[in-house]
Coordinates of C-alpha atoms in Angstrom, one line a residue:
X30 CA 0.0 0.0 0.0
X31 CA 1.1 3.4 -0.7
X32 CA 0.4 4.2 2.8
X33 CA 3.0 2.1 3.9
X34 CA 5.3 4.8 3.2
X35 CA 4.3 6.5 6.5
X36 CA 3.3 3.4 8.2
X37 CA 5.3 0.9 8.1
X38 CA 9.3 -0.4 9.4
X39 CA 11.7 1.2 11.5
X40 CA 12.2 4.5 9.9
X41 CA 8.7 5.2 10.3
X42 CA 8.2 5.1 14.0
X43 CA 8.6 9.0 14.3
X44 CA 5.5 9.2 11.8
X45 CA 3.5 6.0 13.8
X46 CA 4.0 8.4 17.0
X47 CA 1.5 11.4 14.8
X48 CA -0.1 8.7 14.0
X49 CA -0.6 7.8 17.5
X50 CA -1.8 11.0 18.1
X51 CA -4.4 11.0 15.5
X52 CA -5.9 8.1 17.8
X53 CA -5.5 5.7 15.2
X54 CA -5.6 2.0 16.4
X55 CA -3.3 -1.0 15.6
X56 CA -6.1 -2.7 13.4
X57 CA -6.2 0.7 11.5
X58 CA -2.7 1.0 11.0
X59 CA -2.8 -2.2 8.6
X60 CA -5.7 -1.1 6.7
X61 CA -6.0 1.4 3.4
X62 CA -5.9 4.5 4.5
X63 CA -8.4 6.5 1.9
X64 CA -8.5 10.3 2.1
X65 CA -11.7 12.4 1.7
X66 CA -11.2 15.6 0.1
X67 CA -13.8 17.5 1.4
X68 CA -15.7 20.4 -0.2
X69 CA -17.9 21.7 2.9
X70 CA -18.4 25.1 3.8
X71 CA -21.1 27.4 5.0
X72 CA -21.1 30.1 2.3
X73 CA -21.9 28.2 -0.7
X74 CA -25.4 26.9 -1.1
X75 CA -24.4 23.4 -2.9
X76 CA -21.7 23.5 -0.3
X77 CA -23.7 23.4 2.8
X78 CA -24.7 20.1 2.6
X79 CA -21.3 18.3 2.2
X80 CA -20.7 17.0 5.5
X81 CA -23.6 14.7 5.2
X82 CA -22.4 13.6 2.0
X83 CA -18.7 13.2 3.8
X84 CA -20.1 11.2 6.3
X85 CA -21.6 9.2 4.0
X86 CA -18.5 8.2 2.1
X87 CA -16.4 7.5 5.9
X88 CA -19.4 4.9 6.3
X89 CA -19.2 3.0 3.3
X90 CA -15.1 3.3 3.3
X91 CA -15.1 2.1 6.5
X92 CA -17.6 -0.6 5.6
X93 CA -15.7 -1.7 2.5
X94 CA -12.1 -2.3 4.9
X95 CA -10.6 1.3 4.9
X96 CA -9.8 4.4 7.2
X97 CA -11.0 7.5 6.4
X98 CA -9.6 10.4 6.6
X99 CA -10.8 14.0 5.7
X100 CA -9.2 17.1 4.3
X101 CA -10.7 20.3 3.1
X102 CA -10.8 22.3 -0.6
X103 CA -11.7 25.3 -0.9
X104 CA -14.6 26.6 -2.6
X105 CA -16.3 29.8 -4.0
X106 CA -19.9 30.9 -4.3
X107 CA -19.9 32.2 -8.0
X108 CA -23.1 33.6 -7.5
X109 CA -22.5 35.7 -4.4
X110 CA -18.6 36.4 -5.7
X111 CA -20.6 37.7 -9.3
X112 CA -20.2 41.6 -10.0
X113 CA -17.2 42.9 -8.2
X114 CA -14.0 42.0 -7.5
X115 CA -15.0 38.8 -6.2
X116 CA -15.3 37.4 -9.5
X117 CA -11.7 37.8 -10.4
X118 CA -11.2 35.2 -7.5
X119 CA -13.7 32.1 -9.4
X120 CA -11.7 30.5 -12.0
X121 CA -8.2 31.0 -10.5
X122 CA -9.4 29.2 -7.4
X123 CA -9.6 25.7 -9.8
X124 CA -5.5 26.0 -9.7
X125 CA -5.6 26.5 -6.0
X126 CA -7.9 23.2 -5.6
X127 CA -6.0 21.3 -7.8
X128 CA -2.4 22.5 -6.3
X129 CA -3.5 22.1 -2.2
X130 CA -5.4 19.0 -3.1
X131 CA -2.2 17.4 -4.9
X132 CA -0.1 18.5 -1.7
X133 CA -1.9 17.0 0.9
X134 CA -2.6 14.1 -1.0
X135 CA 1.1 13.5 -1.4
X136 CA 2.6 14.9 1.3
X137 CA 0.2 12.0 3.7
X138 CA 0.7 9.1 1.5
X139 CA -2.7 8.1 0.7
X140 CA -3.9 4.8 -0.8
X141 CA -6.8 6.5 -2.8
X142 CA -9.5 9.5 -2.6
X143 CA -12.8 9.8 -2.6
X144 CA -13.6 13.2 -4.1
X145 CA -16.8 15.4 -2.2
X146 CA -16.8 18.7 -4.8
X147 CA -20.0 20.5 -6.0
X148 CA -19.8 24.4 -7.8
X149 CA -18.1 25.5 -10.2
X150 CA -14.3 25.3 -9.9
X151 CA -14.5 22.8 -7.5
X152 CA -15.6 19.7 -9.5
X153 CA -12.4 20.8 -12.5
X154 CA -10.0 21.5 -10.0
X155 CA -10.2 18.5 -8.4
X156 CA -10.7 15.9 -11.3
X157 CA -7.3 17.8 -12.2
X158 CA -5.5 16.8 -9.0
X159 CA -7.1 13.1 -9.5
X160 CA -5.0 12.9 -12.9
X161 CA -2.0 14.7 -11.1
X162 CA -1.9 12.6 -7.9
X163 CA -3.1 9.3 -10.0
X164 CA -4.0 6.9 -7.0
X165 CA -7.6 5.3 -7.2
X166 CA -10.1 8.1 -7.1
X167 CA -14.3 8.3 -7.2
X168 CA -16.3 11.3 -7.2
X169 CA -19.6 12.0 -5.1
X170 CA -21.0 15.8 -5.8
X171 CA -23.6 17.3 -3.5
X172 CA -26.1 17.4 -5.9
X173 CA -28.2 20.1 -7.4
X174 CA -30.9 22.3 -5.7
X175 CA -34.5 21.8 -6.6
X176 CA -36.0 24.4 -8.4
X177 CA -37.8 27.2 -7.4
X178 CA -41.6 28.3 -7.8
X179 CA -42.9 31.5 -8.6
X180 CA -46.6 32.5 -9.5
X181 CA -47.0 28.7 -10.2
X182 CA -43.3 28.2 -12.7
X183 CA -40.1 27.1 -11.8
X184 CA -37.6 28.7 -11.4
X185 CA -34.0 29.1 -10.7
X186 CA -31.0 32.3 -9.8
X187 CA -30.7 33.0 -13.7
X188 CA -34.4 33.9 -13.8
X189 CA -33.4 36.2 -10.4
X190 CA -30.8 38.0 -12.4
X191 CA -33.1 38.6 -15.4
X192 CA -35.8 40.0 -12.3
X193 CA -33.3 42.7 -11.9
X194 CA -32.3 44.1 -15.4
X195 CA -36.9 44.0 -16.0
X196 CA -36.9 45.9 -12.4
X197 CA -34.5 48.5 -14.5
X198 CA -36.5 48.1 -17.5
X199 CA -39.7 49.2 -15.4
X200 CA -41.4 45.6 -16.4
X201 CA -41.4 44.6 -12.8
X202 CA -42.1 46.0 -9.4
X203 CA -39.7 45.9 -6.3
X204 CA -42.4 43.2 -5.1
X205 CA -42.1 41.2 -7.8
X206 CA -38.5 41.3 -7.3
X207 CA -38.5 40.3 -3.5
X208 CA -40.7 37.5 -4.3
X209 CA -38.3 35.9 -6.8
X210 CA -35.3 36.6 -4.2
X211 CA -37.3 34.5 -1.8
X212 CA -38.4 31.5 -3.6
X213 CA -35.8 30.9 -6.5
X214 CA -33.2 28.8 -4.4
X215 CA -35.4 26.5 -1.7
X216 CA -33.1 24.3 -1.2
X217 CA -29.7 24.0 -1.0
X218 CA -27.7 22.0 -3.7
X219 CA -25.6 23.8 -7.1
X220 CA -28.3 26.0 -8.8
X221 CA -31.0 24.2 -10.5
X222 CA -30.3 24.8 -14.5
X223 CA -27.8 23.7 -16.9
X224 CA -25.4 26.1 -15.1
X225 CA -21.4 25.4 -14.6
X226 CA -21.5 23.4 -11.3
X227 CA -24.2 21.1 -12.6
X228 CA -22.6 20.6 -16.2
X229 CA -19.2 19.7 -14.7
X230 CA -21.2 16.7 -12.1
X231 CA -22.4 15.6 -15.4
X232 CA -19.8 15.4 -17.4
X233 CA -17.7 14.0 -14.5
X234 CA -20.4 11.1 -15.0
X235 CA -19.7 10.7 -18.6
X236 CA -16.1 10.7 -17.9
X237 CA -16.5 7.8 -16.2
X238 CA -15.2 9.5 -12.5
X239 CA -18.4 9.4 -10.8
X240 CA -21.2 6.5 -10.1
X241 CA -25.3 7.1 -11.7
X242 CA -26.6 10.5 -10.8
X243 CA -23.7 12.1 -9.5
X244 CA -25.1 15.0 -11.6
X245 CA -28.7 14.8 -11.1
X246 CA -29.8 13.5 -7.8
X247 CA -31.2 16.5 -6.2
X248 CA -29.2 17.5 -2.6
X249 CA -31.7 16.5 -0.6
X250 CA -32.8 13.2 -1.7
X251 CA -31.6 10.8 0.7
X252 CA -30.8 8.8 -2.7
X253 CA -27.9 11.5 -2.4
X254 CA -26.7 10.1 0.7
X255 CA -26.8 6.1 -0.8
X256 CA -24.8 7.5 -3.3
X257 CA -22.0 8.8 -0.7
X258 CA -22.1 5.3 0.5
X259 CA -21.4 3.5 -2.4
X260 CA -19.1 5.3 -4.1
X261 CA -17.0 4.6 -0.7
X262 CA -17.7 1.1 -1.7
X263 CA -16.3 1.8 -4.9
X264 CA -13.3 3.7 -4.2
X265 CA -12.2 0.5 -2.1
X266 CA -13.1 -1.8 -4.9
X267 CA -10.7 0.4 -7.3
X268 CA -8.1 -0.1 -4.9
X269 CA -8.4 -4.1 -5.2
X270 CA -8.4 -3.5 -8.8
X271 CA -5.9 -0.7 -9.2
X272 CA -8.0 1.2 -11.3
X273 CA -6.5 4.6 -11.2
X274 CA -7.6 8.3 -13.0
X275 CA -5.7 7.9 -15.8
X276 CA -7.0 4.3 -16.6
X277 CA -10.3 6.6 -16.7
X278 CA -9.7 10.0 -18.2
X279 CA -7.8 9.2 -21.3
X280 CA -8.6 11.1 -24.5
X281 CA -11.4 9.3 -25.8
X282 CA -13.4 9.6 -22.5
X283 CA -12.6 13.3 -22.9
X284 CA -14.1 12.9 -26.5
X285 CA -16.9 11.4 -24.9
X286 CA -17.7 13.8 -22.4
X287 CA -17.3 16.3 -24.7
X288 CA -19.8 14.5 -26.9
X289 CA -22.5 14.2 -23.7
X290 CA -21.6 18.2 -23.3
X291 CA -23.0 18.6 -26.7
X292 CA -26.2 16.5 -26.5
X293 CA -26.5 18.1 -22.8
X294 CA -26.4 21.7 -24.3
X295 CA -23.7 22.2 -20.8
X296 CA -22.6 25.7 -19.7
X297 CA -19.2 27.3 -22.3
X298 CA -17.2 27.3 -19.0
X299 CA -16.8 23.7 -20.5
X300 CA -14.8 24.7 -22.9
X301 CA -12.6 26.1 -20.2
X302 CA -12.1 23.0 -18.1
X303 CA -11.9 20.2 -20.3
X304 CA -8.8 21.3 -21.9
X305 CA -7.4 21.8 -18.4
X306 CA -8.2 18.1 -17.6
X307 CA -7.2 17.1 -20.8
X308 CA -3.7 19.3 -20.0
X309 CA -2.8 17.3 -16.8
X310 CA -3.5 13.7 -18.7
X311 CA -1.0 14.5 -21.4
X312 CA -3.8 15.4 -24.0
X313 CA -3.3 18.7 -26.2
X314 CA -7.2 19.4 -26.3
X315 CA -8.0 22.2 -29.3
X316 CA -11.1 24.0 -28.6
X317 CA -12.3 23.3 -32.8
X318 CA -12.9 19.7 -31.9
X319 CA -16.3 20.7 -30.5
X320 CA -17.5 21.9 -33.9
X321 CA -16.3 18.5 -35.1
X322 CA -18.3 16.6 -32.7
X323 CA -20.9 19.1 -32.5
X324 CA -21.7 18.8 -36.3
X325 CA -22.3 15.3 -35.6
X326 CA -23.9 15.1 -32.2
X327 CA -28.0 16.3 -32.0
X328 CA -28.7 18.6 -28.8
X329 CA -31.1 16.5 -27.0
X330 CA -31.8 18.5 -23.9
X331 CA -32.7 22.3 -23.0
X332 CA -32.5 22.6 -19.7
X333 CA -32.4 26.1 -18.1
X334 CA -31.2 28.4 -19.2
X335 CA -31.9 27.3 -22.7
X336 CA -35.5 25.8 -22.1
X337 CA -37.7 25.2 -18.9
X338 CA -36.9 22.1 -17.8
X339 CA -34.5 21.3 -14.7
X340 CA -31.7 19.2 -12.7
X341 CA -34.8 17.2 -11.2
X342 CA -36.3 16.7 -14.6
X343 CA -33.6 15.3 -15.8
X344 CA -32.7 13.1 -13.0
X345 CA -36.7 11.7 -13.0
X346 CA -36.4 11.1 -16.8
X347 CA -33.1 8.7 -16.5
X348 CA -30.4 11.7 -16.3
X349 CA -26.8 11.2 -18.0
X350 CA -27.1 7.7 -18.8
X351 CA -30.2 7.9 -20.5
X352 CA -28.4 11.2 -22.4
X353 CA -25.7 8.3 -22.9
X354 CA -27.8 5.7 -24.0
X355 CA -29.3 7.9 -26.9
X356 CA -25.4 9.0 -28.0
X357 CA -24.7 5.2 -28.2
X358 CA -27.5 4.1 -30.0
X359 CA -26.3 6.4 -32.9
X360 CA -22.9 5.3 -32.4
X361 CA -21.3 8.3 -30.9
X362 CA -20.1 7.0 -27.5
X363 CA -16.6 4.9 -27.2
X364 CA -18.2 2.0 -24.8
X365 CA -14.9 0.9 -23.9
X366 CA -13.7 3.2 -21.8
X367 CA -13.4 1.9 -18.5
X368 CA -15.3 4.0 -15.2
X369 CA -15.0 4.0 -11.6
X370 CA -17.6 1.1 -11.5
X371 CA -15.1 -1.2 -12.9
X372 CA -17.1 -1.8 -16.1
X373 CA -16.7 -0.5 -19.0
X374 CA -19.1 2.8 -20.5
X375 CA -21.2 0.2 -22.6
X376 CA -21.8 -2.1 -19.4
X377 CA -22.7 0.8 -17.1
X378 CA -25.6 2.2 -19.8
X379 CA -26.8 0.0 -21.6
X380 CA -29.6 -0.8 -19.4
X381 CA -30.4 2.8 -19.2
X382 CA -33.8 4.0 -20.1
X383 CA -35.3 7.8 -21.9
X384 CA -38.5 8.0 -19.4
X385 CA -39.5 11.6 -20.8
X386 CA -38.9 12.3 -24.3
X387 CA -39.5 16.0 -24.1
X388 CA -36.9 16.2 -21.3
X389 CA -34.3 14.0 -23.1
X390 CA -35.5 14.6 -27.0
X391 CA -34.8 10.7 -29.0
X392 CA -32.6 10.8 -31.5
X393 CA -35.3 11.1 -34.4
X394 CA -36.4 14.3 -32.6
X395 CA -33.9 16.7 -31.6
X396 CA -33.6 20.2 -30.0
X397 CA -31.5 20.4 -33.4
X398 CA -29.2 18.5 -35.2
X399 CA -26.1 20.1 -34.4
X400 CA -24.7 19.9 -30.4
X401 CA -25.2 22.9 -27.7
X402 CA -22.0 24.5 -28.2
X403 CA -19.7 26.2 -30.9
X404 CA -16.4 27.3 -31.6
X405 CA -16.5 31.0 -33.9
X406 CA -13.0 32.0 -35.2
X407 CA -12.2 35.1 -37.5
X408 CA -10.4 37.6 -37.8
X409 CA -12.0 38.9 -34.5
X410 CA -10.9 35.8 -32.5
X411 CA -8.4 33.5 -34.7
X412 CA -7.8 31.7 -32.1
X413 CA -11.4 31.0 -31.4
X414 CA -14.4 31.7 -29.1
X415 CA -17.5 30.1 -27.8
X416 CA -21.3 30.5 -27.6
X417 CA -23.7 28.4 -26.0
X418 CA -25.6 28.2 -29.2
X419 CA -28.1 25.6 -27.4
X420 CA -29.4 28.8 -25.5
X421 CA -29.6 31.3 -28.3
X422 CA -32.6 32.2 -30.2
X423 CA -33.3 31.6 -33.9
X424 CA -33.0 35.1 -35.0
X425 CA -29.4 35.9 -33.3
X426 CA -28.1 33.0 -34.9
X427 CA -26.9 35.6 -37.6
X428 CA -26.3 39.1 -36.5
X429 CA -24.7 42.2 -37.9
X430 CA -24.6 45.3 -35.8
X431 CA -22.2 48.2 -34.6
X432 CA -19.8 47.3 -32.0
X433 CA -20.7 49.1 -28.6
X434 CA -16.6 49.0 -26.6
X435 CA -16.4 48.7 -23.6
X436 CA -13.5 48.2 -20.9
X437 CA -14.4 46.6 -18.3
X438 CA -17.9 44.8 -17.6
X439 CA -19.1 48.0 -14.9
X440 CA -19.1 50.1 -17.5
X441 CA -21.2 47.7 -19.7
X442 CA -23.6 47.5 -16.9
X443 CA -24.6 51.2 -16.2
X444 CA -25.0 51.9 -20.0
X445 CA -27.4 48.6 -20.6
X446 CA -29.6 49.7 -17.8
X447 CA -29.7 53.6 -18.3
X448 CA -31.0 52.5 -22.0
X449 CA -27.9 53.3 -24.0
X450 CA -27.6 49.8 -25.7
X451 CA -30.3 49.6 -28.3
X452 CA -31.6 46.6 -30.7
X453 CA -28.9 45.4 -33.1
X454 CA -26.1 46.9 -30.7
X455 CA -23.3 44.4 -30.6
X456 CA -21.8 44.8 -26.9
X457 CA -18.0 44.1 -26.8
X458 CA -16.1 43.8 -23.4
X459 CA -12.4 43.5 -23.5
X460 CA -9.7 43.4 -20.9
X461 CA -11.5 40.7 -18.8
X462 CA -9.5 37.4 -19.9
X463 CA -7.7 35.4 -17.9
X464 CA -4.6 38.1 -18.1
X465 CA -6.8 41.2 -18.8
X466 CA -8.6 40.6 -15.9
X467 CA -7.5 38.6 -14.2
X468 CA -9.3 35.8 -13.6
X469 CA -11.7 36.0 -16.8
X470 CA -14.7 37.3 -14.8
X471 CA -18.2 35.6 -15.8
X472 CA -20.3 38.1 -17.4
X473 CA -23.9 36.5 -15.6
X474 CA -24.7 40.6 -14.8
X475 CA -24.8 42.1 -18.3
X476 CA -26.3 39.0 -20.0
X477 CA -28.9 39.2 -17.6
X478 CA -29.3 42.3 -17.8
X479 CA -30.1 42.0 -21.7
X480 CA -32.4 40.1 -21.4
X481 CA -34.4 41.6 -18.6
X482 CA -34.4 44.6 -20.6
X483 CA -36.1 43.0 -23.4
X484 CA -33.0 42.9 -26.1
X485 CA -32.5 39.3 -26.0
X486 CA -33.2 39.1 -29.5
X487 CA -31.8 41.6 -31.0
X488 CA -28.2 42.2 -29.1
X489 CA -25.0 40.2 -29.1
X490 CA -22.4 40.4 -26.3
X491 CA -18.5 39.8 -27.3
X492 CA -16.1 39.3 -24.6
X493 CA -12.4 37.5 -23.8
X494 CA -13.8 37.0 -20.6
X495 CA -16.6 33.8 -20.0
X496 CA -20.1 33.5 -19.2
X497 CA -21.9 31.9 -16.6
X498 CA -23.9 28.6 -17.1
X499 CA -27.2 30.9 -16.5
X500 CA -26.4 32.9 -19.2
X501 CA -28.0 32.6 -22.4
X502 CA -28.7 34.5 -25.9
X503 CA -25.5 35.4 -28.5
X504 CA -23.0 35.7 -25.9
X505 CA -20.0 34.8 -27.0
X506 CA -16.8 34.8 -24.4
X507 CA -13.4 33.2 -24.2
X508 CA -12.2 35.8 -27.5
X509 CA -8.8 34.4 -28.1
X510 CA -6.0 36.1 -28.2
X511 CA -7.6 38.6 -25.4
X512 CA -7.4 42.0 -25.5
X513 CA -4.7 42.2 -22.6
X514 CA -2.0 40.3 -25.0
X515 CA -2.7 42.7 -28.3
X516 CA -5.3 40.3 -29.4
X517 CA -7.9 41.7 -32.7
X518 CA -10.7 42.5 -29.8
X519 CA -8.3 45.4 -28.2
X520 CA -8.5 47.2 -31.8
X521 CA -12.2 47.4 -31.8
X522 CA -13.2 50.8 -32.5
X523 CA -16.8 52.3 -31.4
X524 CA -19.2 51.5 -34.3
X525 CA -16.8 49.1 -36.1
X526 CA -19.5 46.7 -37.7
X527 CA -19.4 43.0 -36.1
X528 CA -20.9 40.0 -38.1
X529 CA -21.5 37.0 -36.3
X530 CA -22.5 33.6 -38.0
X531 CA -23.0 30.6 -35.4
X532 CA -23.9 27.7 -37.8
X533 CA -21.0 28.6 -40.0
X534 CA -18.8 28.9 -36.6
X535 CA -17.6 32.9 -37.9
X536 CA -17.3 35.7 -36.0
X537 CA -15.6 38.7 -38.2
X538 CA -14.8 42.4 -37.6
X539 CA -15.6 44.1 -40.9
X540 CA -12.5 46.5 -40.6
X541 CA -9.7 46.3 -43.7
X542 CA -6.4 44.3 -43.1
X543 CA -5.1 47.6 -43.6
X544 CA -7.2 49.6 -41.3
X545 CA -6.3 46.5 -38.5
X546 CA -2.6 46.5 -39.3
X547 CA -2.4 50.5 -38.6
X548 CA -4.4 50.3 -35.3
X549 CA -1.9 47.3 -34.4
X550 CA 0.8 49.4 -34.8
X551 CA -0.7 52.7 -32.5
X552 CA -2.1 49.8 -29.5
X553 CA 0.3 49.6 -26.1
X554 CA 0.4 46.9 -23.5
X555 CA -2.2 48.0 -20.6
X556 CA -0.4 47.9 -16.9
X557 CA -1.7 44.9 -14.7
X558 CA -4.6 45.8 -13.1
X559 CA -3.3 43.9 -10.1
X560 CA 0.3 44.0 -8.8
X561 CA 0.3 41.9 -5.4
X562 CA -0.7 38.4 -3.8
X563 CA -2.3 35.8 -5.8
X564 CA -4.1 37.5 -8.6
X565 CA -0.7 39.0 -10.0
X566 CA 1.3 35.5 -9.8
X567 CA -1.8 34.1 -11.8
X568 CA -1.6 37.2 -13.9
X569 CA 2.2 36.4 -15.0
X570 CA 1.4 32.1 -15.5
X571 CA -1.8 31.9 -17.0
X572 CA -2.4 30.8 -20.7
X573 CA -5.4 32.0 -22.6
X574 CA -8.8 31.2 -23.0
X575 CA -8.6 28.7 -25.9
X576 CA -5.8 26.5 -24.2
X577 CA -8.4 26.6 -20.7
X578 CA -6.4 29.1 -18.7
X579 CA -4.4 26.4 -17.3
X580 CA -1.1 27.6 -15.9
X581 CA 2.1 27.8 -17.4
X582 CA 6.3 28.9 -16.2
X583 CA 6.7 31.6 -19.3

């Protein structure tokens, strides 16, 4: 066992006496020892719940032959961090995860891990430290949240960010308003849509790291908590086997769970954190591979934001595997990859059953043909961009308009909701990439606040910064090279014409090679907007959006 390494001989008493300490007995001293990497804190709503769910794994660890032992990761609220400098602090917390999660994991010596993540950068940042650290690993998220109800519909915090930008629009009172803050999120769990934290619990499902419903059993079914239990059943099983991460997460069950992403119609931030898995396997993942698949993979499922169907929908209509099942009767799954269950993808769905064919559309019926996202390049992005095309309406799908430049997303804000942005505007925010930013801010405020003022169909919103899993429309983030590096989206110019074209994956500034070249040649290098403590080390490693902002010694 690897934990022998602290355990056992001579030269180990020293660590015997800590261990001593810890109150371990004798009897546990010769058994596994099996850390849990614990995601629990009391600021994030699908976080609160986690020490059920931890307790849940000890039990079935402990019933399987191992000791557990928990650890903590950290976590951040995107919601509550959304809008201020908070947000710079989301997506560089996935590096922190995976960095303190690889430490302690090493530094202790333990014989596998049973992973307890739930939001956002959580579920990424840890499925990166399970390829770094490579012992055997399972995965047990918290869950989603139920939906809300309001005046008789569901739902969730994307339709309470839309409440705001109609409560600026005049379309709805401060009463209206305070009922949506109350009923929206009921329960605790990761917000109830299609939304980052939920895509991610998915997708870990389709690559293979988690056991059945890890992405759809709401948080507080006690299904939830039998799910805890076995996967520390499994993650002892793994051990007998040696199944390990990287037996799991090889390229083609990246492939795969890019293909579920498609059918899924998951959140752009996606496109961020696959490549970043993909990175720490050995796998150079190019963004253009999801127009590839996508072109060839039907978009089966519009959950919220797209549509109005939710995380308990899916989940009562046979959730991932029945999404999987579909993919694989039309031959677009690789069955043999092998899962945490010790069988193989094929085994795992083939039993697997669509119970709602408006929540999970067949394959003769599809949302449409084509998956939910798509890459654009250009001459506005060459290195490409993404849109959640799943959650755009028919008539944005082509869009020309004049480009509306704005430096940072406050600014964007106040002149959406004085009334300044009008139909056919194409909004353009720049210096919020990973660099620019830093931290590549989701922009859940502005695209919200489009669409609560009624211009969801008629205005477009460019950024190289991302989007948030509630946002929806033509909102197209992750503009690569950013503005912060020289890249085409620094030389917009106010009214510069934008043309956008999602099914033919273009996105072009119509500006002369000439014109372009000349404003190259006048544009400086902005000073970093932060100069101390984390931010500003992240600032100087991080690569851009296409490549998944994963870190890099220049």
């Amino acid at each position: 066992m690897k934990s022998d390494n602290v355990k056992k001989g001579m030269q180990q008493a020293p660590h015997r006496s800590l261990f001593n300490a810890l109150g371990f007995t004798e009897e546990e001293m010769n058994k596994p020892m099996i850390g849990i990497v614990s995601s629990y804190n009391e600021i994030v709503p699908g976080h609160i719940n986690l020490d059920k769910i931890v307790n849940a794994v000890k039990q079935g660890v402990a019933e399987a032959g191992g000791v557990p032992v928990v650890f903590p990761a950290i976590a951040v609220c995107d919601g509550i961090a959304m809008g201020h400098i908070g947000m710079k602090y989301s997506l560089v917390t996935r590096d922190l995860i995976a960095d303190s999660t690889e430490c302690m994991a090493l530094a202790h010596q333990f014989d596998a891990l049973v992973m307890v993540p739930n939001c956002d950068k959580n579920v990424p940042g840890l499925l990166m430290a399970a390829a770094r650290i490579n012992v055997p690993t399972v995965f047990v998220s918290g869950g989603p949240m139920l939906a809300g109800r309001v005046q008789g519909r569901k739902r969730s915090l994307s339709s309470m960010f839309e409440a705001v930008g109609s409560y600026s629009a005049g379309t709805m009172t401060e009463e209206d308003v305070r009922e949506y803050e109350a009923k929206v999120c009921p329960t605790c769990g990761s917000c109830s849509g299609m939304y980052t934290a939920n895509s991610m619990n998915c997708l870990t499902e389709a690559l293979g790291m988690g056991l059945r419903g890890n992405g759809t059993i709401p948080a507080v079914y006690s299904e939830r908590i039998k799910l805890a239990k076995r996967a520390g059943y499994a993650v002892m099983d793994m051990l007998k086997k040696d199944i390990k991460p990287r037996d799991i997460m090889t390229k083609e069950a990246i492939i795969n769970a890019l293909t579920v992403d498609m059918a899924l119609g998951c959140s752009t931030n996606s496109m961020l954190h696959l490549p970043a898995i993909a990175h720490e396997v050995g796998f150079d993942f190019d963004i253009a591979y999801a127009n590839d698949i996508s072109e060839k993979t039907p978009n089966l499922c519009h959950l919220a934001p797209a549509g109005p169907t939710y995380m308990e929908d899916l989940n009562e209509a046979g959730g991932v595997y029945a999404v999987m099942k579909e993919l694989m009767d039309a031959g677009l799954l690789n069955t043999d990859c092998m899962t945490v269950t010790g069988k193989t993808v094929g085994e795992n769905i083939k039993d697997a059953v669509n119970k709602d064919f408006e929540v999970i559309r067949p394959l003769d019926n599809p949302y449409s043909k084509t998956g939910g996202l798509a890459v654009l390049k250009g001459n506005l992005a060459p290195d490409g961009s993404v849109v959640k095309r799943s959650a755009v309406v028919p008539e944005m799908m082509v869009h020309e308009g004049p480009a509306r430049v704005f430096e940072c997303e406050e600014d964007a804000i106040d002149a959406i909701k004085s009334g300044k942005i009008v139909a056919g505007d194409v909004v353009v925010i720049r210096y919020e990439g990973p660099k620019g930013g830093p931290g590549m801010r989701e922009m859940l405020n502005p695209t919200s606040a489009i669409a609560g003022m009624g211009l969801g169909s008629t205005v477009a919103l460019i950024t190289d910064g991302r989007f948030s899993g509630a946002s929806r429309g033509a909102s197209i983030g992750h503009v690569s090279p950013e503005a912060a590096v020289g890249g085409p989206i620094a030389l917009v110019h106010e009214g510069d014409i934008i043309s956008i074209d999602i099914p033919n994956m273009k996105m072009e500034l119509k500006v002369s090679d000439e014109e372009l070249a000349k404003r190259r040649s006048e544009w400086t290098p902005r000073a970093p907007k932060v100069t101390t403590g984390y931010l500003s080390r992240y600032e100087k490693m991080v690569t851009s959006g296409n490549r998944g902002a994963v870190l890099e010694l220049k």
